[in-house]
mmCIF file of C-alpha atoms in Angstrom:
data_model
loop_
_atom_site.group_PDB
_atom_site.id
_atom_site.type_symbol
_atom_site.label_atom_id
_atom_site.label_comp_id
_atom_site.label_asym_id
_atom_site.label_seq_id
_atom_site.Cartn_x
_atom_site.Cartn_y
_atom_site.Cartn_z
ATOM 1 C CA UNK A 1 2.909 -5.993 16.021
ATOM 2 C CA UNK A 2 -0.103 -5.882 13.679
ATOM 3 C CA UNK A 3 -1.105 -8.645 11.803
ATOM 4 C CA UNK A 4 -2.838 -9.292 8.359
ATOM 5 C CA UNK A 5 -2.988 -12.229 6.370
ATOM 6 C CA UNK A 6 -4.748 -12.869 3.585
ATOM 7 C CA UNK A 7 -6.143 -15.860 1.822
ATOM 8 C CA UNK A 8 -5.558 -17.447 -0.459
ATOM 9 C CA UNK A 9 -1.622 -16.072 -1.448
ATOM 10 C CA UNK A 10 -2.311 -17.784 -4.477
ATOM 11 C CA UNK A 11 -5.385 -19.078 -6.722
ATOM 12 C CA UNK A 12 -6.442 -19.863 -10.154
ATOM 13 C CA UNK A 13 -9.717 -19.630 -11.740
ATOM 14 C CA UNK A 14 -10.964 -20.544 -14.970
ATOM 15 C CA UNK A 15 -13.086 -17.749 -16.975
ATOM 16 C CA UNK A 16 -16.885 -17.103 -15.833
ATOM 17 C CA UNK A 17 -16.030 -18.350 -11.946
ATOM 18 C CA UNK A 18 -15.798 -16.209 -8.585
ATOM 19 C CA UNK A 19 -13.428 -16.107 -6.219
ATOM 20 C CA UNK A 20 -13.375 -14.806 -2.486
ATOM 21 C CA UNK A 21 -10.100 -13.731 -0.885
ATOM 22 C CA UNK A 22 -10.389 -13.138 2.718
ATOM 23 C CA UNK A 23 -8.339 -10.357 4.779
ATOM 24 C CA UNK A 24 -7.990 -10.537 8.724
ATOM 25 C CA UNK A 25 -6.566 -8.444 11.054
ATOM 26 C CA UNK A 26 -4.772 -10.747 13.468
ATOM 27 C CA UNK A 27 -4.325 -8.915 16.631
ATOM 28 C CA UNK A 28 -5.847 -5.582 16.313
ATOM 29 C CA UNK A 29 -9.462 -4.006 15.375
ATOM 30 C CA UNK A 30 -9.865 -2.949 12.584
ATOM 31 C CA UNK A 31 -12.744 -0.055 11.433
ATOM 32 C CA UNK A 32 -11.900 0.057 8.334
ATOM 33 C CA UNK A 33 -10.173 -1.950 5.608
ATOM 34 C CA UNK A 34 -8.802 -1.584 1.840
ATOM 35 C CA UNK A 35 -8.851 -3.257 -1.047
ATOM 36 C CA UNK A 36 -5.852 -2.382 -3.516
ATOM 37 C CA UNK A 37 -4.908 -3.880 -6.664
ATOM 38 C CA UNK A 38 -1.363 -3.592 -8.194
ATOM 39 C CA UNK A 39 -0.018 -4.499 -11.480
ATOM 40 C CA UNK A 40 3.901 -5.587 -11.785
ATOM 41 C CA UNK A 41 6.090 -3.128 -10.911
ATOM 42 C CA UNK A 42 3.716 -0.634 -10.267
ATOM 43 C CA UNK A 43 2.524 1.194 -7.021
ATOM 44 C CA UNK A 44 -0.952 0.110 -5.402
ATOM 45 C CA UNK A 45 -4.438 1.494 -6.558
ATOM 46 C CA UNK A 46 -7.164 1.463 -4.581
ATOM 47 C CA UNK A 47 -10.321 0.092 -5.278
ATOM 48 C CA UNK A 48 -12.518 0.504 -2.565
ATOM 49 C CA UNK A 49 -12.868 1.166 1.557
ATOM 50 C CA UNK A 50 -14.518 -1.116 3.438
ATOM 51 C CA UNK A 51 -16.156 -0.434 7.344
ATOM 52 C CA UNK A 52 -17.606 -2.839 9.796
ATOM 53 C CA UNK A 53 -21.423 -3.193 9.432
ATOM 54 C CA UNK A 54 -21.758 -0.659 6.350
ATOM 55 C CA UNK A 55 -21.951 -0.621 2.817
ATOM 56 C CA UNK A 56 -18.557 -0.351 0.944
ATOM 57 C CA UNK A 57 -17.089 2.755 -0.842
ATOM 58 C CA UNK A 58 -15.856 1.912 -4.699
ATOM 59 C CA UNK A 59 -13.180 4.106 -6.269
ATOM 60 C CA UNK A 60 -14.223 5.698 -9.407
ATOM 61 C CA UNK A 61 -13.659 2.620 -12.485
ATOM 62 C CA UNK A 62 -14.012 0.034 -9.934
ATOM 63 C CA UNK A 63 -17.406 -1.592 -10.511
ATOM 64 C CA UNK A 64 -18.831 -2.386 -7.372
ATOM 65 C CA UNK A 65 -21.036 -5.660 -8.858
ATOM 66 C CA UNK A 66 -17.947 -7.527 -9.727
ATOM 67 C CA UNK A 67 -16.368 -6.520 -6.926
ATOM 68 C CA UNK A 68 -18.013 -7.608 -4.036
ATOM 69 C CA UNK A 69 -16.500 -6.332 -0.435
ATOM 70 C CA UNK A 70 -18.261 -7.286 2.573
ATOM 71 C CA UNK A 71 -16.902 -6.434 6.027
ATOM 72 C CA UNK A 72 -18.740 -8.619 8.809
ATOM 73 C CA UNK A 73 -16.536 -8.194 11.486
ATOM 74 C CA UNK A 74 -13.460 -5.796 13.320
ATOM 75 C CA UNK A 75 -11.403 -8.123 11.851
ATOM 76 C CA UNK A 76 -12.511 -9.688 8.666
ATOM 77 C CA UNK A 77 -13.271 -8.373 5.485
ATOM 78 C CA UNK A 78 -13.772 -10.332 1.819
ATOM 79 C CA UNK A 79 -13.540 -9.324 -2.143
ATOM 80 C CA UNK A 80 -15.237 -11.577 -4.363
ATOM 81 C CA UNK A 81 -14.467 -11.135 -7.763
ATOM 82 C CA UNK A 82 -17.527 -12.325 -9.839
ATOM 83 C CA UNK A 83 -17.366 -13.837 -13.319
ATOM 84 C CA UNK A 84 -13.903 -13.634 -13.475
ATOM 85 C CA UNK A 85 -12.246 -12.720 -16.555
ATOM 86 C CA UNK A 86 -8.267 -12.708 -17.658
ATOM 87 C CA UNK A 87 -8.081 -8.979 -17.267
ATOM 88 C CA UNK A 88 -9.330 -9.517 -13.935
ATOM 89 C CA UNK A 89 -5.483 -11.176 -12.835
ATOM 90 C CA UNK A 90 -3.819 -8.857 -10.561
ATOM 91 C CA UNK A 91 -2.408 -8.898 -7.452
ATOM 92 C CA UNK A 92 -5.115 -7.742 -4.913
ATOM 93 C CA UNK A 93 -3.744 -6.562 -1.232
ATOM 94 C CA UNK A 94 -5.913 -5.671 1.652
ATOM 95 C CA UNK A 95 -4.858 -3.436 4.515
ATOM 96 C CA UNK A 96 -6.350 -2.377 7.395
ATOM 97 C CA UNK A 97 -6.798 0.826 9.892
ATOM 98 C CA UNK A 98 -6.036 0.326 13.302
ATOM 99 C CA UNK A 99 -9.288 1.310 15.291
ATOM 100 C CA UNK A 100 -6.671 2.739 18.038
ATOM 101 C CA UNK A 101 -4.014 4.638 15.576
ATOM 102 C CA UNK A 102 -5.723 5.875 12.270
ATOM 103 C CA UNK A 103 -2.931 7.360 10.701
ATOM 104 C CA UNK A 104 -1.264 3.779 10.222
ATOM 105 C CA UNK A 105 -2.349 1.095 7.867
ATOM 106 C CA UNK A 106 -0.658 -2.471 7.693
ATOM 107 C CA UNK A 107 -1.207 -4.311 4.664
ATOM 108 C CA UNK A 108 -1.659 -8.128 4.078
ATOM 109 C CA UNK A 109 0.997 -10.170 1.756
ATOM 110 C CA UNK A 110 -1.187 -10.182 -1.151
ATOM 111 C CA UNK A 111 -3.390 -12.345 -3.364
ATOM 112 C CA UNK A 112 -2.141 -13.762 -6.533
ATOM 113 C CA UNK A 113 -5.096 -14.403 -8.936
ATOM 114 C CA UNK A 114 -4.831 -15.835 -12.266
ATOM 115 C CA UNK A 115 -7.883 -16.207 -14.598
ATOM 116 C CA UNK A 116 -7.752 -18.426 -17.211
ATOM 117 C CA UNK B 1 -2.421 13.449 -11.913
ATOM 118 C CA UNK B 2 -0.921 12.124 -9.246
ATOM 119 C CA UNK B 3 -0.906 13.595 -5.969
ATOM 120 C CA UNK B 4 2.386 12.180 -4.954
ATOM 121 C CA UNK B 5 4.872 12.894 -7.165
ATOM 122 C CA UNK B 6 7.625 10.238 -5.907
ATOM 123 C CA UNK B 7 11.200 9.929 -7.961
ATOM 124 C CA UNK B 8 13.008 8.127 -9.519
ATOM 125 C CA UNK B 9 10.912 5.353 -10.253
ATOM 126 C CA UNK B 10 14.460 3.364 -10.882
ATOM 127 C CA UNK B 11 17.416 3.467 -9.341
ATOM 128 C CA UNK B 12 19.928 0.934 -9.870
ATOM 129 C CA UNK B 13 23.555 1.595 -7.741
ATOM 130 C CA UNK B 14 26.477 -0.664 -6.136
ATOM 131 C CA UNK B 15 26.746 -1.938 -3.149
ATOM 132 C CA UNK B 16 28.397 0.848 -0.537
ATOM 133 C CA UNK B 17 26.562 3.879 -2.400
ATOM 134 C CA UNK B 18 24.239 6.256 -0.936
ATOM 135 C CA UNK B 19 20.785 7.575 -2.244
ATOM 136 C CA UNK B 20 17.509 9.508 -1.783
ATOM 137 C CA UNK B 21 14.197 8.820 -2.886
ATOM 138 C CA UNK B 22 11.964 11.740 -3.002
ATOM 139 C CA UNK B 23 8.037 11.916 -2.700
ATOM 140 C CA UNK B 24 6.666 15.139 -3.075
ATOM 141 C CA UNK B 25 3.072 16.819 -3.439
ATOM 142 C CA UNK B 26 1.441 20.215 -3.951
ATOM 143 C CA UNK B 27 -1.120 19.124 -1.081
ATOM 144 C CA UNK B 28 -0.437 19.243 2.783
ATOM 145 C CA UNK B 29 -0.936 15.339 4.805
ATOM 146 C CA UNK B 30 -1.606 14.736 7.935
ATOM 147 C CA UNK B 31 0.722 11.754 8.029
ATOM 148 C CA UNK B 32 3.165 10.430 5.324
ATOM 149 C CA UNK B 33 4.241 6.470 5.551
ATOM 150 C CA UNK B 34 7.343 5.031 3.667
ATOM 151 C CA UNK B 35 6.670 0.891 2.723
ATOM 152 C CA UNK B 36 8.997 -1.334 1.215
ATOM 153 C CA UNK B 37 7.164 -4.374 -0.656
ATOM 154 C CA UNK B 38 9.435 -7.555 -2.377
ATOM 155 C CA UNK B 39 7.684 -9.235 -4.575
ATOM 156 C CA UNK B 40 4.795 -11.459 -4.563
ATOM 157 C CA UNK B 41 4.535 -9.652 -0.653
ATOM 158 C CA UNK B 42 2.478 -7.038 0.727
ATOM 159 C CA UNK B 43 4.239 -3.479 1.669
ATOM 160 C CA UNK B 44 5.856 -3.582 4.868
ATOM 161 C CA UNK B 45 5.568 -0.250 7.036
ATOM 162 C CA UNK B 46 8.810 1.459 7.688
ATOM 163 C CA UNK B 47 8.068 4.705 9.541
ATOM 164 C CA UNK B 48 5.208 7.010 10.052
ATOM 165 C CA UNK B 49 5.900 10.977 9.740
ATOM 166 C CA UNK B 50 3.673 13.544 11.258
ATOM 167 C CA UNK B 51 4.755 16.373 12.198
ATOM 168 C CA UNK B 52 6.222 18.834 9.696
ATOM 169 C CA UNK B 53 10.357 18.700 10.074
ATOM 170 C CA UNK B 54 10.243 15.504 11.605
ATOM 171 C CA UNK B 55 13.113 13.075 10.979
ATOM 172 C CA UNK B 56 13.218 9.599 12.165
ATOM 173 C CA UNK B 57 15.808 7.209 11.341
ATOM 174 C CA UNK B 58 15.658 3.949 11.139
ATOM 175 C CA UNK B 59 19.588 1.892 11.073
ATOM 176 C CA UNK B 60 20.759 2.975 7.542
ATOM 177 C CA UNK B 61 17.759 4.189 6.716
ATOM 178 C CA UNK B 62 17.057 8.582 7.205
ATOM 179 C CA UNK B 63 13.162 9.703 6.842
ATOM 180 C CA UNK B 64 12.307 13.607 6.856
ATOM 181 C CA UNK B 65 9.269 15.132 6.410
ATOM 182 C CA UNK B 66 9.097 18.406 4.844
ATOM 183 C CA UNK B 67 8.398 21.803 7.252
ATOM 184 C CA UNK B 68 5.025 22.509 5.317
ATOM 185 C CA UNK B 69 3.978 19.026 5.355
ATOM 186 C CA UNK B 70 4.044 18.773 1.889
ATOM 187 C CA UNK B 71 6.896 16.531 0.936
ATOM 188 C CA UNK B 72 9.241 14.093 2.263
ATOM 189 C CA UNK B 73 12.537 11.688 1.516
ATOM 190 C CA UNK B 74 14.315 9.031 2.256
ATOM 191 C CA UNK B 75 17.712 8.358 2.456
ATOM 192 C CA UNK B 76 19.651 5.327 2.652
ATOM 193 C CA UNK B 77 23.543 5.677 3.519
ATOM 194 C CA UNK B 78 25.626 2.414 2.322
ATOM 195 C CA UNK B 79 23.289 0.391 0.307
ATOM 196 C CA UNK B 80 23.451 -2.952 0.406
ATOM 197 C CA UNK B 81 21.800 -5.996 -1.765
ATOM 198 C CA UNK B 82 19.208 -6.427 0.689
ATOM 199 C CA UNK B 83 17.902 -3.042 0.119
ATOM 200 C CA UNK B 84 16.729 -3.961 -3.180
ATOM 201 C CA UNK B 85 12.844 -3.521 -3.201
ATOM 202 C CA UNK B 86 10.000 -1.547 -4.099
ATOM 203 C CA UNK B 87 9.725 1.735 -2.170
ATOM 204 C CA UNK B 88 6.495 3.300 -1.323
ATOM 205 C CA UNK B 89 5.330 6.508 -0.338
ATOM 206 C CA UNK B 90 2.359 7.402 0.935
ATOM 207 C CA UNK B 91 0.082 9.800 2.876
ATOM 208 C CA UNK B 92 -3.539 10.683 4.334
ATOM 209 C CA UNK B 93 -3.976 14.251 2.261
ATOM 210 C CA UNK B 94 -5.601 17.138 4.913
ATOM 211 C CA UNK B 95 -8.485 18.135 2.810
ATOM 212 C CA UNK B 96 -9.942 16.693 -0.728
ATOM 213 C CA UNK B 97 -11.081 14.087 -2.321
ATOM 214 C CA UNK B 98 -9.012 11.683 -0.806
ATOM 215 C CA UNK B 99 -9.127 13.042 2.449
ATOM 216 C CA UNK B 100 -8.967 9.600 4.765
ATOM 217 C CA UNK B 101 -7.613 7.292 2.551
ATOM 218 C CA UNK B 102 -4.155 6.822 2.069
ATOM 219 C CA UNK B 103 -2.686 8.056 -1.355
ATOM 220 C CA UNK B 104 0.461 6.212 -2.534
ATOM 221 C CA UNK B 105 3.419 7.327 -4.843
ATOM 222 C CA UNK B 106 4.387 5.995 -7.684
ATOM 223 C CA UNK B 107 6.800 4.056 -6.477
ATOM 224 C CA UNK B 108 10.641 3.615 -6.621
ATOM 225 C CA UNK B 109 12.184 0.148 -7.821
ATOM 226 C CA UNK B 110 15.871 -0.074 -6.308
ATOM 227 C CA UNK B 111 18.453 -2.328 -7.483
ATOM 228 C CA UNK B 112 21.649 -2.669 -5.058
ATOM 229 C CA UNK B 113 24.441 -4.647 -6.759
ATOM 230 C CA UNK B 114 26.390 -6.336 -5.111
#
């Protein structure tokens, strides 16, 4: 199969703080990799694309100082959300390209954040 | 405006009934993925479509992909509880703006009662 996790599932920040969330790709390679972010009930919007080794490409709205993506490896890639604020809770999913079939992406359970 | 045009967005039925969820775009894709995401989870792949007429099944579960490329459904014969879920569409568009990154649907919420 093919693998992401994602961590933490669930975290809570107080107003002004950062938070990373981590997203791995278990058992494949990975060239690129997604951040989403989804509001209840809704479908997923995507923030930016992320590949190995270069700089990361923000959607239009997303600004790419609070949201900081950095993709070190085949098989990691981080968001940091910087000076969090309540407006910044969401549920944030990652997902990742295989390097071996592009046209499939497999998508990580999901980060719960919660800024108080 | 959104590129996938997927509908409903609810659909609440009983247990036994049949249904179709429909995602459909003005643009051609290159591939078109259904996901089904519970909450508090990520989406969960259920098929991959790519070539136009394609239909892949999947136990209860019918996928087509339009002839042009352009649209697709899926169909689930004898819905049961364990259905219920968030159903995504989603595709890599052949030329655009979002050429390379997969564009999603709005989503449909189902509700199978038992």
């Amino acid at each position: 199969g093919a693998v992401v996790s994602q961590h933490p599932s669930r975290v809570i920040c107080k107003s002004g703080t950062s938070v990373k969330i981590e997203c791995r790709s278990l058992d494949f390679q990975a060239t690129t990799m997604f951040w989403y972010r989804q509001f209840p009930k809704q479908s997923l919007m995507l923030m930016a694309t992320s590949n190995e080794g270069s700089k990361a490409t923000y959607e239009q709205g997303v600004e790419k100082d609070k949201f900081l993506i950095n993709h070190a490896s085949l098989t990691l890639s981080t968001l940091t959300v910087t000076s969090a604020h309540p407006e910044d809770s969401s549920f944030y999913i990652c997902s990742a390209r295989r390097r071996d079939r592009a046209s499939e992406q497999y998508f990580g359970p999901g980060t719960r954040l919660t800024v108080t | 405006t959104q590129l996938l045009e997927q509908s409903p967005q609810f659909l609440s039925i009983q247990e036994g009934e049949n249904l179709t969820v429909y995602c459909n775009s003005s643009s051609v894709f290159s591939s078109l993925q259904w996901y089904r995401q519970e909450p508090g989870e990520g989406p969960v792949l259920l098929v991959t479509v790519v070539t136009g007429g394609e239909v892949k099944k999947l136990k209860r579960l019918t996928f087509q992909f339009g002839d042009a490329r352009k649209d697709s459904s899926l169909h689930i014969t004898a819905a049961q509880p364990g259905d219920t879920g968030l159903y995504l569409c989603a595709g890599h568009p052949s030329r655009g703006t979002s050429y390379g990154k997969l564009t999603f649907g709005q989503g449909t919420i189902l509700t199978v009662h038992p």
